[in-house]
Coordinates of C-alpha atoms in Angstrom, one line a residue:
X1 CA 21.3 57.1 10.3
X2 CA 20.2 53.7 11.5
X3 CA 22.4 50.8 10.5
X4 CA 21.0 47.6 9.2
X5 CA 21.2 44.7 11.6
X6 CA 23.5 42.1 10.3
X7 CA 22.4 38.5 10.2
X8 CA 23.9 36.2 12.7
X9 CA 26.8 34.2 11.2
X10 CA 27.6 30.7 12.2
X11 CA 31.0 28.9 12.3
X12 CA 32.0 27.3 9.0
X13 CA 30.7 23.7 8.7
X14 CA 29.0 23.7 12.1
X15 CA 25.6 22.2 12.5
X16 CA 23.7 25.5 12.2
X17 CA 25.8 26.4 9.2
X18 CA 24.8 23.2 7.4
X19 CA 21.1 23.5 8.4
X20 CA 20.8 27.1 7.1
X21 CA 22.9 26.6 4.0
X22 CA 22.3 23.0 2.9
X23 CA 20.5 24.1 -0.2
X24 CA 23.3 26.4 -1.3
X25 CA 25.9 23.7 -0.7
X26 CA 23.8 21.3 -2.8
X27 CA 23.5 23.9 -5.6
X28 CA 27.3 24.3 -5.7
X29 CA 27.7 20.6 -6.1
X30 CA 25.2 20.5 -8.9
X31 CA 26.8 23.4 -10.6
X32 CA 30.2 21.6 -10.5
X33 CA 28.6 18.7 -12.4
X34 CA 27.2 21.0 -15.0
X35 CA 30.5 22.8 -15.5
X36 CA 32.2 19.4 -16.0
X37 CA 30.0 18.9 -19.1
X38 CA 31.9 21.8 -20.8
X39 CA 35.2 19.9 -20.9
X40 CA 35.8 16.8 -23.0
X41 CA 37.9 15.1 -20.3
X42 CA 35.2 15.3 -17.6
X43 CA 32.1 15.2 -19.8
X44 CA 31.8 11.4 -19.8
X45 CA 31.9 11.3 -16.0
X46 CA 29.4 14.1 -15.7
X47 CA 26.9 12.2 -17.9
X48 CA 26.9 9.4 -15.3
X49 CA 25.3 11.8 -12.9
X50 CA 22.8 13.4 -15.2
X51 CA 21.5 10.8 -17.6
X52 CA 20.2 7.2 -17.0
X53 CA 22.8 4.5 -17.9
X54 CA 22.6 1.0 -19.3
X55 CA 21.0 1.9 -22.6
X56 CA 20.4 -1.0 -25.1
X57 CA 19.3 -0.9 -28.8
X58 CA 16.3 -3.2 -29.1
X59 CA 15.3 -4.1 -32.7
X60 CA 11.6 -3.5 -33.5
X61 CA 9.4 -3.6 -36.6
X62 CA 9.9 0.1 -37.2
X63 CA 13.6 0.0 -36.5
X64 CA 15.8 0.1 -33.5
X65 CA 14.5 1.4 -30.2
X66 CA 16.7 2.6 -27.4
X67 CA 15.7 1.2 -24.0
X68 CA 17.3 0.9 -20.6
X69 CA 17.7 -1.6 -17.7
X70 CA 19.0 -1.1 -14.2
X71 CA 22.4 -1.5 -12.6
X72 CA 24.8 -0.2 -10.0
X73 CA 25.5 3.0 -11.9
X74 CA 21.9 4.1 -11.2
X75 CA 23.1 4.9 -7.6
X76 CA 25.3 7.7 -9.0
X77 CA 22.3 9.2 -11.0
X78 CA 20.1 8.9 -7.9
X79 CA 22.7 10.7 -5.8
X80 CA 22.7 13.6 -8.3
X81 CA 19.0 14.0 -8.2
X82 CA 18.9 13.9 -4.4
X83 CA 20.7 17.2 -4.5
X84 CA 18.3 18.5 -7.1
X85 CA 15.4 17.5 -4.8
X86 CA 17.0 19.3 -1.9
X87 CA 17.3 22.5 -3.9
X88 CA 13.7 22.3 -5.1
X89 CA 12.6 21.6 -1.5
X90 CA 14.3 24.7 -0.3
X91 CA 12.8 26.8 -3.2
X92 CA 9.2 25.7 -2.4
X93 CA 9.8 26.3 1.3
X94 CA 11.3 29.8 1.0
X95 CA 9.3 31.3 -1.8
X96 CA 5.9 29.7 -1.1
X97 CA 5.3 28.1 2.3
X98 CA 7.2 30.6 4.4
X99 CA 5.3 33.6 2.9
X100 CA 2.0 31.9 3.6
X101 CA 3.0 31.0 7.1
X102 CA 3.8 34.7 7.9
X103 CA 0.2 35.6 7.0
X104 CA -1.5 32.8 8.8
X105 CA 0.4 33.1 12.2
X106 CA 0.1 29.4 12.9
X107 CA 1.3 27.7 16.1
X108 CA 4.5 25.7 16.1
X109 CA 2.7 22.4 15.8
X110 CA 0.5 23.5 12.9
X111 CA 3.4 25.3 11.3
X112 CA 5.3 22.0 11.1
X113 CA 2.3 20.1 9.7
X114 CA 1.6 22.9 7.2
X115 CA 5.1 22.7 5.9
X116 CA 4.9 18.9 5.6
X117 CA 1.6 19.0 3.7
X118 CA 2.7 21.9 1.5
X119 CA 5.8 20.1 0.3
X120 CA 3.9 16.9 -0.3
X121 CA 1.1 18.7 -2.2
X122 CA 3.7 20.1 -4.6
X123 CA 5.4 16.7 -5.0
X124 CA 2.2 14.7 -5.4
X125 CA 0.8 17.1 -7.9
X126 CA 4.0 17.1 -10.0
X127 CA 4.3 13.3 -9.8
X128 CA 0.6 12.8 -10.6
X129 CA 0.8 14.8 -13.8
X130 CA 4.1 13.2 -14.8
X131 CA 3.0 9.7 -14.0
X132 CA -0.3 10.2 -15.9
X133 CA 1.6 11.4 -18.9
X134 CA 3.9 8.4 -18.9
X135 CA 1.1 5.9 -18.4
X136 CA -1.0 7.4 -21.3
X137 CA 1.9 7.8 -23.8
X138 CA 3.1 4.2 -23.1
X139 CA -0.4 2.8 -23.5
X140 CA -0.7 1.0 -20.2
X141 CA -4.2 2.3 -19.6
X142 CA -5.6 1.6 -23.1
X143 CA -4.1 -1.9 -23.0
X144 CA -4.2 -3.4 -19.5
X145 CA -2.9 -6.7 -20.7
X146 CA 0.5 -5.0 -21.3
X147 CA 0.9 -4.9 -17.5
X148 CA 1.7 -8.6 -17.5
X149 CA 2.3 -9.6 -21.1
X150 CA 5.9 -10.4 -22.1
X151 CA 7.0 -10.4 -18.4
X152 CA 9.8 -9.8 -17.3
X153 CA 9.9 -6.2 -18.5
X154 CA 13.6 -5.9 -18.2
X155 CA 14.0 -3.1 -20.7
X156 CA 12.3 0.3 -19.9
X157 CA 11.7 3.4 -22.0
X158 CA 13.7 6.4 -21.1
X159 CA 10.8 8.3 -19.4
X160 CA 9.8 5.2 -17.3
X161 CA 13.3 4.7 -16.0
X162 CA 13.9 8.4 -15.4
X163 CA 10.6 8.6 -13.5
X164 CA 11.6 5.8 -11.2
X165 CA 15.1 7.3 -10.5
X166 CA 13.5 10.6 -9.6
X167 CA 11.0 9.0 -7.3
X168 CA 13.7 7.1 -5.5
X169 CA 15.8 10.3 -5.3
X170 CA 12.9 12.3 -3.8
X171 CA 12.1 9.8 -1.0
X172 CA 15.8 9.4 -0.2
X173 CA 16.2 13.1 0.0
X174 CA 13.4 13.2 2.6
X175 CA 15.7 11.4 5.1
X176 CA 18.3 14.2 5.5
X177 CA 15.4 16.7 5.3
X178 CA 14.2 15.4 8.7
X179 CA 17.5 16.9 10.1
X180 CA 17.6 20.0 8.0
X181 CA 13.9 21.0 8.8
X182 CA 14.3 20.2 12.5
X183 CA 11.3 17.9 12.6
X184 CA 10.0 17.2 16.1
X185 CA 11.0 13.9 17.7
X186 CA 7.3 12.9 18.0
X187 CA 6.9 13.1 14.2
X188 CA 10.1 11.4 13.2
X189 CA 8.9 7.7 13.6
X190 CA 5.8 8.4 11.6
X191 CA 7.6 10.0 8.7
X192 CA 10.4 7.4 8.7
X193 CA 7.7 4.7 8.4
X194 CA 6.1 6.5 5.5
X195 CA 9.5 7.1 3.7
X196 CA 10.5 3.4 4.2
X197 CA 7.2 2.1 2.8
X198 CA 7.5 4.3 -0.3
X199 CA 11.1 3.3 -0.9
X200 CA 10.3 -0.4 -0.4
X201 CA 7.4 -0.4 -2.9
X202 CA 9.1 1.8 -5.5
X203 CA 12.4 -0.1 -5.4
X204 CA 10.6 -3.4 -5.3
X205 CA 8.6 -2.6 -8.5
X206 CA 11.8 -1.3 -10.1
X207 CA 14.1 -4.2 -9.2
X208 CA 11.5 -7.0 -9.7
X209 CA 10.7 -5.7 -13.2
X210 CA 7.1 -4.7 -12.2
X211 CA 7.6 -1.2 -13.4
X212 CA 4.3 -1.0 -15.4
X213 CA 2.2 -2.2 -12.5
X214 CA 4.1 0.1 -10.2
X215 CA 3.3 3.1 -12.3
X216 CA -0.5 2.5 -12.1
X217 CA -0.3 1.9 -8.4
X218 CA 1.7 5.1 -7.8
X219 CA -0.8 7.0 -9.9
X220 CA -3.7 5.9 -7.7
X221 CA -1.7 6.4 -4.5
X222 CA -0.6 9.9 -5.4
X223 CA -4.1 10.9 -6.4
X224 CA -5.5 10.0 -2.9
X225 CA -2.5 11.6 -1.1
X226 CA -2.8 14.8 -3.1
X227 CA -6.4 15.3 -1.9
X228 CA -5.5 14.4 1.7
X229 CA -2.7 16.9 2.0
X230 CA -4.7 19.5 0.1
X231 CA -7.5 19.1 2.6
X232 CA -5.0 19.5 5.5
X233 CA -3.8 22.8 4.0
X234 CA -7.3 24.2 3.7
X235 CA -8.1 23.0 7.2
X236 CA -5.1 24.9 8.6
X237 CA -6.2 28.1 7.0
X238 CA -9.9 27.7 8.0
X239 CA -10.7 25.1 10.7
X240 CA -14.4 25.2 9.8
X241 CA -13.8 24.1 6.2
X242 CA -13.8 20.3 6.1
X243 CA -15.4 19.7 2.7
X244 CA -12.2 18.6 1.1
X245 CA -11.9 15.8 3.7
X246 CA -15.2 14.4 2.4
X247 CA -13.8 14.5 -1.2
X248 CA -10.7 12.8 0.0
X249 CA -12.7 10.0 1.7
X250 CA -14.5 9.3 -1.5
X251 CA -11.3 9.3 -3.6
X252 CA -9.5 7.2 -1.0
X253 CA -12.2 4.4 -1.2
X254 CA -12.3 4.5 -5.0
X255 CA -8.5 4.3 -5.4
X256 CA -8.3 1.5 -2.9
X257 CA -10.9 -0.5 -4.8
X258 CA -9.1 0.1 -8.0
X259 CA -5.8 -0.9 -6.3
X260 CA -7.3 -4.2 -5.0
X261 CA -8.9 -5.0 -8.4
X262 CA -5.6 -4.3 -10.2
X263 CA -3.6 -6.4 -7.7
X264 CA -5.9 -9.4 -8.1
X265 CA -6.0 -9.0 -11.9
X266 CA -2.2 -8.7 -12.4
X267 CA -0.8 -10.7 -9.5
X268 CA -3.5 -13.3 -9.3
X269 CA -4.4 -14.0 -12.9
X270 CA -2.0 -12.3 -15.2
X271 CA 1.5 -13.0 -14.0
X272 CA 0.9 -16.7 -13.0
X273 CA 0.0 -17.3 -16.7
X274 CA 3.5 -16.3 -17.9
X275 CA 5.0 -19.2 -19.9
X276 CA 8.4 -19.1 -18.3
X277 CA 7.9 -19.8 -14.5
X278 CA 11.6 -20.7 -13.8
X279 CA 13.9 -18.6 -11.6
X280 CA 16.2 -16.8 -14.1
X281 CA 17.9 -13.8 -12.4
X282 CA 20.0 -13.1 -15.5
X283 CA 16.9 -12.6 -17.5
X284 CA 15.1 -10.7 -14.8
X285 CA 12.4 -13.4 -14.2
X286 CA 12.1 -13.2 -10.4
X287 CA 8.5 -12.6 -9.5
X288 CA 6.9 -15.5 -11.3
X289 CA 9.1 -18.0 -9.5
X290 CA 8.6 -16.3 -6.1
X291 CA 4.8 -16.2 -6.6
X292 CA 4.3 -19.8 -7.6
X293 CA 6.9 -21.6 -5.5
X294 CA 6.9 -19.6 -2.3
X295 CA 3.5 -17.8 -2.0
X296 CA 1.5 -20.9 -3.1
X297 CA 3.5 -23.3 -0.9
X298 CA 2.4 -21.5 2.3
X299 CA 0.6 -23.7 4.8
X300 CA -2.4 -21.3 4.8
X301 CA -2.9 -21.8 1.1
X302 CA -2.6 -25.6 1.1
X303 CA -6.3 -26.3 2.0
X304 CA -7.3 -24.2 -1.0
X305 CA -4.9 -26.1 -3.3
X306 CA -6.1 -29.5 -2.0
X307 CA -9.8 -28.7 -2.3
X308 CA -9.3 -27.5 -5.9
X309 CA -7.2 -30.6 -6.7
X310 CA -9.8 -32.9 -5.2
X311 CA -12.6 -31.6 -7.5
X312 CA -10.3 -31.5 -10.5
X313 CA -10.0 -27.7 -10.9
X314 CA -6.4 -26.5 -10.8
X315 CA -5.5 -23.0 -9.6
X316 CA -5.4 -20.6 -12.5
X317 CA -2.2 -20.1 -14.4
X318 CA 0.1 -22.3 -12.3
X319 CA 1.1 -24.4 -15.3
X320 CA 3.3 -27.3 -14.4
X321 CA 3.8 -26.2 -10.8
X322 CA 3.0 -29.1 -8.4
X323 CA 0.2 -28.6 -6.0
X324 CA 1.1 -31.5 -3.7
X325 CA -2.5 -32.7 -3.1
X326 CA -3.3 -34.8 -0.1
X327 CA -4.0 -38.5 -0.6
X328 CA -7.7 -39.5 -1.0
X329 CA -7.9 -41.2 2.4
X330 CA -6.4 -38.3 4.2
X331 CA -8.6 -35.8 2.4
X332 CA -11.7 -37.9 3.3
X333 CA -10.6 -37.9 7.0
X334 CA -10.2 -34.2 7.0
X335 CA -13.7 -33.7 5.5
X336 CA -15.2 -36.2 8.0
X337 CA -13.6 -34.4 11.0
X338 CA -14.8 -31.1 9.6
X339 CA -18.4 -32.4 9.4
X340 CA -18.2 -33.8 13.0
X341 CA -17.0 -30.5 14.4
X342 CA -19.7 -28.7 12.5
X343 CA -22.4 -31.1 13.9
X344 CA -21.0 -30.6 17.4
X345 CA -21.2 -26.8 17.0
X346 CA -24.8 -27.1 15.9
X347 CA -25.7 -29.2 18.9
X348 CA -24.0 -26.7 21.2
X349 CA -25.9 -23.8 19.6
X350 CA -29.3 -25.7 20.1
X351 CA -28.6 -26.3 23.8
X352 CA -27.7 -22.6 24.3
X353 CA -30.7 -21.5 22.3
X354 CA -33.0 -23.6 24.5
X355 CA -31.4 -22.3 27.7
X356 CA -31.8 -18.7 26.5
X357 CA -35.4 -19.3 25.5
X358 CA -36.2 -20.8 28.9
X359 CA -34.7 -17.8 30.7
X360 CA -35.9 -14.9 28.6
X361 CA -38.9 -16.2 26.5
X362 CA -40.7 -17.7 29.5
X363 CA -39.9 -14.8 31.8
X364 CA -37.9 -16.9 34.3
X365 CA -35.0 -15.3 36.2
X366 CA -31.4 -16.3 35.4
X367 CA -29.3 -18.4 37.7
X368 CA -28.4 -16.5 40.9
X369 CA -25.8 -17.1 43.5
X370 CA -26.6 -17.1 47.2
X371 CA -30.0 -17.7 48.8
X372 CA -32.6 -19.3 46.5
X373 CA -30.1 -20.1 43.8
X374 CA -30.8 -23.8 43.8
X375 CA -34.5 -23.3 43.6
X376 CA -34.2 -21.0 40.5
X377 CA -31.7 -23.4 38.9
X378 CA -34.2 -26.3 39.3
X379 CA -37.0 -24.2 37.8
X380 CA -34.8 -23.2 34.8
X381 CA -33.9 -26.9 34.2
X382 CA -37.6 -27.9 34.2
X383 CA -38.5 -25.1 31.8
X384 CA -35.6 -26.1 29.6
X385 CA -36.9 -29.7 29.4
X386 CA -40.4 -28.4 28.6
X387 CA -39.1 -26.1 25.8
X388 CA -37.1 -29.0 24.3
X389 CA -40.1 -31.2 24.3
X390 CA -41.9 -28.5 22.2
X391 CA -39.0 -28.5 19.7
X392 CA -37.8 -25.0 20.2
X393 CA -34.3 -24.5 18.6
X394 CA -32.5 -22.4 16.1
X395 CA -33.2 -24.9 13.4
X396 CA -37.0 -25.4 13.9
X397 CA -40.0 -25.1 16.2
X398 CA -41.4 -21.8 17.3
X399 CA -39.9 -18.7 18.9
X400 CA -41.7 -18.1 22.2
X401 CA -40.7 -14.5 22.2
X402 CA -42.3 -13.6 18.8
X403 CA -44.9 -16.4 18.6
X404 CA -43.7 -17.3 15.2
X405 CA -41.1 -19.6 13.5
X406 CA -37.7 -19.7 15.1
X407 CA -35.3 -17.3 13.5
X408 CA -31.7 -18.4 12.6
X409 CA -28.9 -16.8 14.6
X410 CA -27.2 -13.7 13.2
X411 CA -23.4 -13.1 13.0
X412 CA -23.4 -11.2 16.3
X413 CA -25.3 -13.9 18.1
X414 CA -23.0 -16.6 16.7
X415 CA -20.0 -14.7 17.9
X416 CA -21.6 -14.2 21.3
X417 CA -22.5 -17.9 21.7
X418 CA -19.5 -19.6 20.1
X419 CA -16.7 -17.1 21.0
X420 CA -15.3 -17.0 17.5
X421 CA -16.6 -15.7 14.1
X422 CA -18.2 -18.1 11.7
X423 CA -15.9 -20.0 9.5
X424 CA -15.8 -19.3 5.7
X425 CA -16.3 -22.4 3.5
X426 CA -14.0 -22.9 0.5
X427 CA -16.7 -24.8 -1.3
X428 CA -17.6 -22.0 -3.9
X429 CA -13.9 -21.4 -4.7
X430 CA -13.5 -24.1 -7.4
X431 CA -16.6 -23.0 -9.3
X432 CA -15.3 -19.3 -9.1
X433 CA -11.9 -20.3 -10.4
X434 CA -13.4 -22.4 -13.2
X435 CA -15.6 -19.4 -14.2
X436 CA -12.6 -17.1 -14.2
X437 CA -10.7 -19.4 -16.5
X438 CA -13.7 -19.4 -18.9
X439 CA -13.9 -15.6 -18.9
X440 CA -10.2 -15.3 -19.7

């Protein structure tokens, strides 16, 4: 009779013991909290771990509505759901991903990437459905103006606050999972960067009372990420199948366009129109003050402000915020110097165009060093004088190469001649801002 081989046991609370049993330890801690709900003495403390705190009754037309705001007790709730996320992570790994890995026989590198994408597919799909449900039921898609109206949005519905707490808990749980899953050292910096960016954006939207905008942006982000990691899973199973990567490329571009449009709409035109632009941390009004008094006071944005103030078109939605326009004499001097520099650049381009035409269009060799260099240089100079007399330039005359009107330089030629890309003029900006004010 053959005896069953016993699994190798590790010393209690050693590193290997924690790595192999971290999900069981987390389950025991969660079970202790649930048992505490059964006793009246500990029930109040147990509710701090399970339910969101800081509920407030807000009077409405239909009666009182229970809403929530954030505070330090949210850290306790987040800690509890970190253990929940660790347990769910282990369940997905053991009952889904490990079984698939045994059939595929992947290499060690592909095995690690497959597990990473598998976990993120499960998370992104769940978060995508949950976020879409919250956004639709709260009416943020049907009424886009609600994204910035009545800012700051200090009080949150239960499902919105619970969603943010669970999101923060998941991305915080990913930090110890790097140790539990024995992630390779080469992959740790990349994953740490991803985790830090998600935490910064989610916590920023939650703490700056931009929860509505944050929900829409997370919905778009998770949609693109779901297709990307799904495409990776399909690719690991069949390396010849790359169709889902094409789908992901389209979805990625579309979601980024929607993200940019939404950012300009809410941050650029919606929130700056909020009536109260003062810094009031006790009321949660933080972003409007930062946007108007810090972002719009940057030196890079001063030329835009001054040009708009010079033509009498204020930047949209700034209210009583001072733009600090330049004096008229100083502004006239700036414009005069800009015109002089532009004229000098045009003259420089004409000289270089004439030189190039004399060398290439007339079939003359370029300047050479060594024997005969001076003779070729003199011939080039004589040809350049002859071409100038005929009026060949970028702005007029005839092109000797095509026997037709001279063509203007393209972006690549300007970059090759001047050494820097063409400058963008701010002249159309006031008209664009005035048009946007009319449309709104």
